[in-house]
mmCIF file of C-alpha atoms in Angstrom:
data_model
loop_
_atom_site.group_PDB
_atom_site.id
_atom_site.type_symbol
_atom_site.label_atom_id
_atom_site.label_comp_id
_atom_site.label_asym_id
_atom_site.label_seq_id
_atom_site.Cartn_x
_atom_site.Cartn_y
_atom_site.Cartn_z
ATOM 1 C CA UNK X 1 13.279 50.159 -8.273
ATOM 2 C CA UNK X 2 15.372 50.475 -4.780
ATOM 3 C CA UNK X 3 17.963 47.626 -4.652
ATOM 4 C CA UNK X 4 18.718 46.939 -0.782
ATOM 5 C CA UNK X 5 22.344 45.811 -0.465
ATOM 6 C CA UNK X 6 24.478 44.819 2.516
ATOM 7 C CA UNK X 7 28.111 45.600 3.205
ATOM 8 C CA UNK X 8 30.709 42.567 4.466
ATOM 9 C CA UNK X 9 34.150 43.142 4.503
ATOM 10 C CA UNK X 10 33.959 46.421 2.131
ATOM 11 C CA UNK X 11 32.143 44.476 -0.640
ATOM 12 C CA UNK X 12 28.253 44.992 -1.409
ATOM 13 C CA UNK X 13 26.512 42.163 -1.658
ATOM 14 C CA UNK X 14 23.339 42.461 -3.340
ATOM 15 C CA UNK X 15 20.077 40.834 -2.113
ATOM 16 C CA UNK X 16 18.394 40.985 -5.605
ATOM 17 C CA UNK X 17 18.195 37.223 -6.995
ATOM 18 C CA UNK X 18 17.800 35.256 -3.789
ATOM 19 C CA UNK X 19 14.110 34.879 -4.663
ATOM 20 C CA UNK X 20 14.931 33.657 -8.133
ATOM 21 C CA UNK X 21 17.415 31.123 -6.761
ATOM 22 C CA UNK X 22 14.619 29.889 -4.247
ATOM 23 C CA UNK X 23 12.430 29.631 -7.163
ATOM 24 C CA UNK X 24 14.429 28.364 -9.121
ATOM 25 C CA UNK X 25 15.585 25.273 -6.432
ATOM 26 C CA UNK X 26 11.785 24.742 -5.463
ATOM 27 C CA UNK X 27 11.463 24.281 -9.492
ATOM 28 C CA UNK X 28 14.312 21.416 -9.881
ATOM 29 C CA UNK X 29 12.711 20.110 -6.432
ATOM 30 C CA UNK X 30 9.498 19.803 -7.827
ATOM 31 C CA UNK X 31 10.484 18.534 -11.040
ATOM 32 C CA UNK X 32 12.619 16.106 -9.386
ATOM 33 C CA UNK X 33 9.432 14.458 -7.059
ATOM 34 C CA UNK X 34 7.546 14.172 -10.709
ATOM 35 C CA UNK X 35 9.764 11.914 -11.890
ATOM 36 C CA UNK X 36 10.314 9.503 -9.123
ATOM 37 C CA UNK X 37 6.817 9.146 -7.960
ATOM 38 C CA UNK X 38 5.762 9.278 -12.191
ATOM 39 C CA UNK X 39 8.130 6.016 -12.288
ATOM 40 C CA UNK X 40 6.795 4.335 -8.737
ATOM 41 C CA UNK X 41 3.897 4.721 -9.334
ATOM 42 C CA UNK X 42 4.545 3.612 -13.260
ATOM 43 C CA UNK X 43 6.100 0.178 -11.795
ATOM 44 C CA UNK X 44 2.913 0.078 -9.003
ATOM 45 C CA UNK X 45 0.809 0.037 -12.377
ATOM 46 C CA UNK X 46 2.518 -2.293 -14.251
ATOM 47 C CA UNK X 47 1.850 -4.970 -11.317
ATOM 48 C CA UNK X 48 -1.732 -4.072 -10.902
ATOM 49 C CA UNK X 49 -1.869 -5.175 -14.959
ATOM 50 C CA UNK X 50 0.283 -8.175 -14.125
ATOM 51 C CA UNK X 51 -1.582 -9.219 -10.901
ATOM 52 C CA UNK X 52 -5.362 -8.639 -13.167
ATOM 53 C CA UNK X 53 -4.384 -11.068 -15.364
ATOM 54 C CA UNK X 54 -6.198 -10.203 -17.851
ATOM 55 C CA UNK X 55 -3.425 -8.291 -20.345
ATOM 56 C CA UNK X 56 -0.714 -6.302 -20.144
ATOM 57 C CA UNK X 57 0.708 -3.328 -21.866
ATOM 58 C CA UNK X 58 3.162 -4.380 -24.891
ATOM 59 C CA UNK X 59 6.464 -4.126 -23.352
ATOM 60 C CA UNK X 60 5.172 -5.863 -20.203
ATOM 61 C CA UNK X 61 4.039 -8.701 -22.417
ATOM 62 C CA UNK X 62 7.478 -9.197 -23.396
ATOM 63 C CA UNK X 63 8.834 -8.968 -19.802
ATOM 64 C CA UNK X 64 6.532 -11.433 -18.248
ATOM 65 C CA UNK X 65 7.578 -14.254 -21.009
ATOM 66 C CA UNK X 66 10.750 -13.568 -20.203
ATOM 67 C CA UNK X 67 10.807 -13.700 -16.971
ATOM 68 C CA UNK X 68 8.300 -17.319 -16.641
ATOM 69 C CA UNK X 69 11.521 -18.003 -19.110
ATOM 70 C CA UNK X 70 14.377 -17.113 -17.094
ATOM 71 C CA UNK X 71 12.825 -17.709 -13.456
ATOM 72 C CA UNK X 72 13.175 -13.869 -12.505
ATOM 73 C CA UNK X 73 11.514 -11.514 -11.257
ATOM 74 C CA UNK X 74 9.415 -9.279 -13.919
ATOM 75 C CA UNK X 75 11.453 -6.293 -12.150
ATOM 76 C CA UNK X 76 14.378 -7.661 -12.638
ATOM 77 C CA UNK X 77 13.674 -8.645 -16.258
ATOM 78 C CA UNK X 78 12.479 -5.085 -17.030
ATOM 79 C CA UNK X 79 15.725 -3.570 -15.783
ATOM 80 C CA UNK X 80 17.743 -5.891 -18.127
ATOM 81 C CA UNK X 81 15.472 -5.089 -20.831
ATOM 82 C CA UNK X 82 15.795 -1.032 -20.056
ATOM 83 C CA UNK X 83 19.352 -1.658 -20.120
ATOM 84 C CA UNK X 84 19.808 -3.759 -23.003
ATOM 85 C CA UNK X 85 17.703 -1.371 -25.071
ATOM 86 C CA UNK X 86 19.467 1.806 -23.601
ATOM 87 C CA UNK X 87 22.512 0.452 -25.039
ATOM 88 C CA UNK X 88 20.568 0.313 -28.713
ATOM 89 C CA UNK X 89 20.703 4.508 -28.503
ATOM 90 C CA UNK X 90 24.758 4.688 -28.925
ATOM 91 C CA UNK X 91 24.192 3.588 -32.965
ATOM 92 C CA UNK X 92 21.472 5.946 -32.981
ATOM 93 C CA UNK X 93 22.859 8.627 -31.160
ATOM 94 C CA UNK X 94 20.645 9.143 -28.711
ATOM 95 C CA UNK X 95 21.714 11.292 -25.206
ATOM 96 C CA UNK X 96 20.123 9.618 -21.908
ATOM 97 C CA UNK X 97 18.552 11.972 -19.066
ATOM 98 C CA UNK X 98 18.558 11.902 -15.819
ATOM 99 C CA UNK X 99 14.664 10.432 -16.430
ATOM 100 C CA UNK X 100 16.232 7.608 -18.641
ATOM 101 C CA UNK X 101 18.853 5.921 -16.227
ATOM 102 C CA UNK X 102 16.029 6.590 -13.485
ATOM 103 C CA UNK X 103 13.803 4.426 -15.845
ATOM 104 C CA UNK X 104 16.060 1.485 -16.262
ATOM 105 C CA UNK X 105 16.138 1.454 -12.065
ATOM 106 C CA UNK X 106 13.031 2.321 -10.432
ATOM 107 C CA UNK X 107 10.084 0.849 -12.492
ATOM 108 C CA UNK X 108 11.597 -2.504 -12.390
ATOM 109 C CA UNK X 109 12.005 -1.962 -8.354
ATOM 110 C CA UNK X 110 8.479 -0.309 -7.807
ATOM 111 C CA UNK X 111 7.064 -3.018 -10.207
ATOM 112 C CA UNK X 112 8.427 -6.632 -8.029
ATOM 113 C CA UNK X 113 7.643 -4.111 -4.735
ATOM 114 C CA UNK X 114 4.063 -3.708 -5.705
ATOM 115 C CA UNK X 115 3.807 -7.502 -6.354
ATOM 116 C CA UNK X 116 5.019 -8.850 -3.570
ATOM 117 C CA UNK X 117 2.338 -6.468 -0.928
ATOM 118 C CA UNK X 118 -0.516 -7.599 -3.401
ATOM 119 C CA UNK X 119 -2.752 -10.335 -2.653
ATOM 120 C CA UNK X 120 -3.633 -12.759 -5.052
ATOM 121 C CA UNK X 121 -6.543 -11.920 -7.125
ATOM 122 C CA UNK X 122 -8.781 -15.236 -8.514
ATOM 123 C CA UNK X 123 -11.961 -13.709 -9.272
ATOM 124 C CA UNK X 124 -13.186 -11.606 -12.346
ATOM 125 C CA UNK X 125 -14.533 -8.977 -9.796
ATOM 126 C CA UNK X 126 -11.469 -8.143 -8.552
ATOM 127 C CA UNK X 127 -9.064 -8.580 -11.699
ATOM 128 C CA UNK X 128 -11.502 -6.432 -13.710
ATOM 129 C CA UNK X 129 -11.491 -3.386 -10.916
ATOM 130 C CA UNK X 130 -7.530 -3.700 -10.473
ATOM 131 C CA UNK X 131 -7.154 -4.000 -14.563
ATOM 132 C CA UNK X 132 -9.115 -0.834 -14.590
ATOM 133 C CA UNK X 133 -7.032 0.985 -11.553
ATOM 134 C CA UNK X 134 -3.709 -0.260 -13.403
ATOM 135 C CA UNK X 135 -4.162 1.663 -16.651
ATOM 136 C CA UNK X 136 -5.593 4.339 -14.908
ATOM 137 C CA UNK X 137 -2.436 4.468 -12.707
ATOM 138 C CA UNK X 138 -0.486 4.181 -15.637
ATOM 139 C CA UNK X 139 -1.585 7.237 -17.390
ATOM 140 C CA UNK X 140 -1.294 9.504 -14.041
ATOM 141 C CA UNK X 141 1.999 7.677 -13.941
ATOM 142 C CA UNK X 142 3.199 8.720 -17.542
ATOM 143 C CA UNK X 143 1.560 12.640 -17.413
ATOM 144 C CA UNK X 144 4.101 12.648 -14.029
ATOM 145 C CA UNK X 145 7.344 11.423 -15.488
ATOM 146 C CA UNK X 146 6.795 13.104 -18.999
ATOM 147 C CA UNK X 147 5.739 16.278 -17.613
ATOM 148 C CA UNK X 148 8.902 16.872 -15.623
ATOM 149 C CA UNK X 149 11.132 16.897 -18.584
ATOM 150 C CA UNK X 150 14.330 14.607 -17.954
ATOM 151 C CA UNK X 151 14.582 12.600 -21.114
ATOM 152 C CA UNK X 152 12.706 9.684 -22.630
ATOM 153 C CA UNK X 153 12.470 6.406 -21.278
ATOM 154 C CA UNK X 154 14.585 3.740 -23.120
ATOM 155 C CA UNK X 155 12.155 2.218 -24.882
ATOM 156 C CA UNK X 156 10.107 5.601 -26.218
ATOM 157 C CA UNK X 157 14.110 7.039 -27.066
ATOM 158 C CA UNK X 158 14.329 3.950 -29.224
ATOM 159 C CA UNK X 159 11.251 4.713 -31.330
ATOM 160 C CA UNK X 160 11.717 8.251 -31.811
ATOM 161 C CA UNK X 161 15.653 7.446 -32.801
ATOM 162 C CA UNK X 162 14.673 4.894 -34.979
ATOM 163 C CA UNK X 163 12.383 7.872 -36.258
ATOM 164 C CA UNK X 164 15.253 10.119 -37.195
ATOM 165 C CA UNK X 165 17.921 7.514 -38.554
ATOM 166 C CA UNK X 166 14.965 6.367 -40.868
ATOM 167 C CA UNK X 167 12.409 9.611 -41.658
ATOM 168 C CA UNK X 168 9.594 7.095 -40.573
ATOM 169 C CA UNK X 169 7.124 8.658 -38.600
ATOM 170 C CA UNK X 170 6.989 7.992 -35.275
ATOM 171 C CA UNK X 171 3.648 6.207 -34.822
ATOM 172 C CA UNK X 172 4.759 4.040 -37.681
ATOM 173 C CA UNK X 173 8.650 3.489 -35.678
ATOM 174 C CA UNK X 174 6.272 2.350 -31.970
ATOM 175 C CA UNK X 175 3.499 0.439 -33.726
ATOM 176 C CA UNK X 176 6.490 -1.623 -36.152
ATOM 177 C CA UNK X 177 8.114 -1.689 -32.411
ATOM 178 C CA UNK X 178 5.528 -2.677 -30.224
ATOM 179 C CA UNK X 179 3.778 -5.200 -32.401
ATOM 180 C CA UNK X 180 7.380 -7.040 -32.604
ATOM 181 C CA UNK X 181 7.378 -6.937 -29.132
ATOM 182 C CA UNK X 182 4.161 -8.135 -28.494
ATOM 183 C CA UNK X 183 4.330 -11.071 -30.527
ATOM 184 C CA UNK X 184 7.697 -12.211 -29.260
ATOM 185 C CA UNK X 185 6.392 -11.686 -25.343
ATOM 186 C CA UNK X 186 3.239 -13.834 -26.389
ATOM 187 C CA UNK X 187 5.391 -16.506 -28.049
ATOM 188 C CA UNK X 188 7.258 -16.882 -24.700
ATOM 189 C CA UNK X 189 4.066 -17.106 -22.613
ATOM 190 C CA UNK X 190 3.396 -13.348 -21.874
ATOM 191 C CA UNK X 191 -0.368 -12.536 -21.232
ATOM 192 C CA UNK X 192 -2.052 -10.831 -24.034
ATOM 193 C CA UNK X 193 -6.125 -10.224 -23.313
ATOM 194 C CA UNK X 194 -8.658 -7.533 -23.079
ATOM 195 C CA UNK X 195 -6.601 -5.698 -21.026
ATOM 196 C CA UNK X 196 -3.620 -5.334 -24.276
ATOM 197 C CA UNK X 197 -6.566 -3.563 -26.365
ATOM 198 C CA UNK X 198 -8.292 -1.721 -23.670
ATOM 199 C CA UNK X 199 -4.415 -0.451 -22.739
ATOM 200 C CA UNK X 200 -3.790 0.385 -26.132
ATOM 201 C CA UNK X 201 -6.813 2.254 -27.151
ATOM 202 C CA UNK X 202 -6.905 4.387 -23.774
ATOM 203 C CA UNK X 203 -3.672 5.414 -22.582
ATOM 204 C CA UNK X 204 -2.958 8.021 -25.142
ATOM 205 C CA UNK X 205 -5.994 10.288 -24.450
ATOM 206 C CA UNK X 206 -5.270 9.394 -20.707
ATOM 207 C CA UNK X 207 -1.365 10.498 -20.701
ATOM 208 C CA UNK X 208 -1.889 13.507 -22.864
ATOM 209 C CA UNK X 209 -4.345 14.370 -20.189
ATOM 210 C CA UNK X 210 -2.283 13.913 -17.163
ATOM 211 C CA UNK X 211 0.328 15.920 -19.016
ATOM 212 C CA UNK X 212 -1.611 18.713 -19.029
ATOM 213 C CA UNK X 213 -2.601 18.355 -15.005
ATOM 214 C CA UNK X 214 0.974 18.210 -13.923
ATOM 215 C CA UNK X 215 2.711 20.480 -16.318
ATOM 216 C CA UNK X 216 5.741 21.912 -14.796
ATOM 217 C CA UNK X 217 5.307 26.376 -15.190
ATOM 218 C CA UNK X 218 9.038 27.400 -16.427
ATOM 219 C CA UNK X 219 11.518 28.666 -13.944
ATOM 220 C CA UNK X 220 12.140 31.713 -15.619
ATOM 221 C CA UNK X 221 8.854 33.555 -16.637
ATOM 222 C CA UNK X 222 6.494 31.203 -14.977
ATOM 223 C CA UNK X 223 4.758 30.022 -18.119
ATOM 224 C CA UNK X 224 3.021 26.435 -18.615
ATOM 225 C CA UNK X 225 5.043 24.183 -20.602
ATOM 226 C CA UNK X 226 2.678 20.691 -21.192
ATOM 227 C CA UNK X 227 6.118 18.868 -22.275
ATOM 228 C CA UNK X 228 8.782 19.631 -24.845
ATOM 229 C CA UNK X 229 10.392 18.376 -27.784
ATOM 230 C CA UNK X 230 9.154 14.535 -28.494
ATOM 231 C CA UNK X 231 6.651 14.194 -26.004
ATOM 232 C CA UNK X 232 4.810 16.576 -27.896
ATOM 233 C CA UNK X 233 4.951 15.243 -30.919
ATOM 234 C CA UNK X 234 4.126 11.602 -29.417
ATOM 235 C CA UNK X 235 2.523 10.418 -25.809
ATOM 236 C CA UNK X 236 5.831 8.297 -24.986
ATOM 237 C CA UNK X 237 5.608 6.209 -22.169
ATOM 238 C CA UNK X 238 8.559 4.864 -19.756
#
C-alpha cells in the first residue's frame, strides 16, 4: 500500500495514523459525553423517584432520611455519602476512575437541579407516570455511564470489593449491602413503597438492556464491547 509522506525541514513526516488519532479522539470524546449525561441524567432520575413519592431506589432511601435528618439537600447528602463510602475502597484496595470521582460530584448536583425545576406533584396520576419515567430514566441512565467504561461508582466498587476481600458472591455482597441500607434510610424517615419493589425487580433487565444500546465499539479494531470486567459480571449502578 502507497504511504504519501511530506518533507519539512529534511525530515519525512508520514501522514499514515492521522485517521487513527481522529478516531481514536472522537472515541475518548464519545466515551466522555456517556458518562456525564449517564450521571445527569442518573441524578434527573433519582428526583423524579423522590418527587413520585411513592419509593425510592435503596441508596436513595438512605439519602432522603438523612437529609429530612440533617436539613440538606438530598444532593448534597448523596455527595457526602459517595465520598464517605469512596473512602471505604482504600482497606479494600479498590482504584477510583475517572467515572467514580465524577459520581461522587454530578449525581448529587443533577439530582437537587432536577428538584428544584419540578413542580410539586399531589396526585396519584401524576406520581405514578413520573415514578414510571424515573426508573425508566434510571436504567437509560445506568446503560450510559456503565457502557463508557471509567470505573464503578462508589457504592457498586464497594460491593464488588467487599466481593473479593471475602469470596462472597457479588449478588450476595449488594443484597447484604442494600438491605442494610434500606433499613437504616427507612429508620430515619426515607420513603420505602411500591416504587422500592417495582425499582428493584426492573432495573436489572432495564440496565443490561441499555448497555447493550450504547455500547462503546473499541478504538482499535472497531469491535462492540457491552462493558468490561465487573459490569459484566453484575448490572452495577452509580
Amino acid at each position: 500500500m502507497h504511504q504519501s509522506t511530506t518533507t519539512t525541514g529534511g525530515h519525512a513526516l508520514s501522514t499514515q495514523g492521522h485517521p487513527a488519532r481522529s478516531r481514536s479522539r472522537g472515541h475518548l470524546i464519545r466515551r466522555l459525553s456517556q458518562l456525564y449525561v449517564g450521571l445527569a441524567l442518573y441524578g434527573a432520575s433519582s428526583a423524579l423517584l423522590v418527587e413520585a413519592g411513592l419509593g425510592l431506589e435503596p441508596w436513595g432511601v438512605l439519602h432522603q432520611g438523612l437529609a429530612g435528618r440533617t436539613g440538606l439537600t438530598i444532593g448534597v447528602v448523596s455527595i457526602i455519602v459517595g465520598a464517605a463510602v469512596l473512602l471505604l475502597w482504600i482497606p479494600l484496595r479498590q482504584r477510583p476512575g475517572l467515572g467514580t470521582v465524577s459520581n461522587v460530584f454530578v449525581i448529587g448536583i443533577a439530582m437537587d437541579g432536577t428538584l428544584a425545576l419540578l413542580p410539586e406533584a399531589h396526585t396519584l396520576a401524576v406520581r405514578i407516570p413520573l415514578l414510571l419515567a424515573g426508573i425508566l430514566l434510571n436504567g437509560v441512565a445506568t446503560g450510559l455511564y456503565i457502557a463508557a467504561r471509567f470505573g464503578p461508582g462508589p457504592r457498586d466498587g464497594l460491593m464488588t470489593g467487599l466481593h473479593r476481600r471475602t469470596g462472597r458472591s457479588i449478588r450476595l455482597m449488594r443484597t447484604a449491602v442494600e438491605i442494610a441500607v434500606v433499613v437504616t434510610g427507612f429508620a430515619l424517615g426515607g420513603t420505602v413503597g411500591i416504587g422500592t419493589l417495582l425499582y428493584a425487580v426492573s432495573i436489572g433487565p432495564l440496565a443490561q438492556l441499555f448497555l447493550r444500546v450504547f455500547a462503546v465499539p473499541s478504538a482499535s479494531d472497531g469491535s462492540t464491547v457491552v462493558a468490561t470486567g465487573q459490569p459484566r459480571r453484575a448490572i452495577l449502578r452509580p
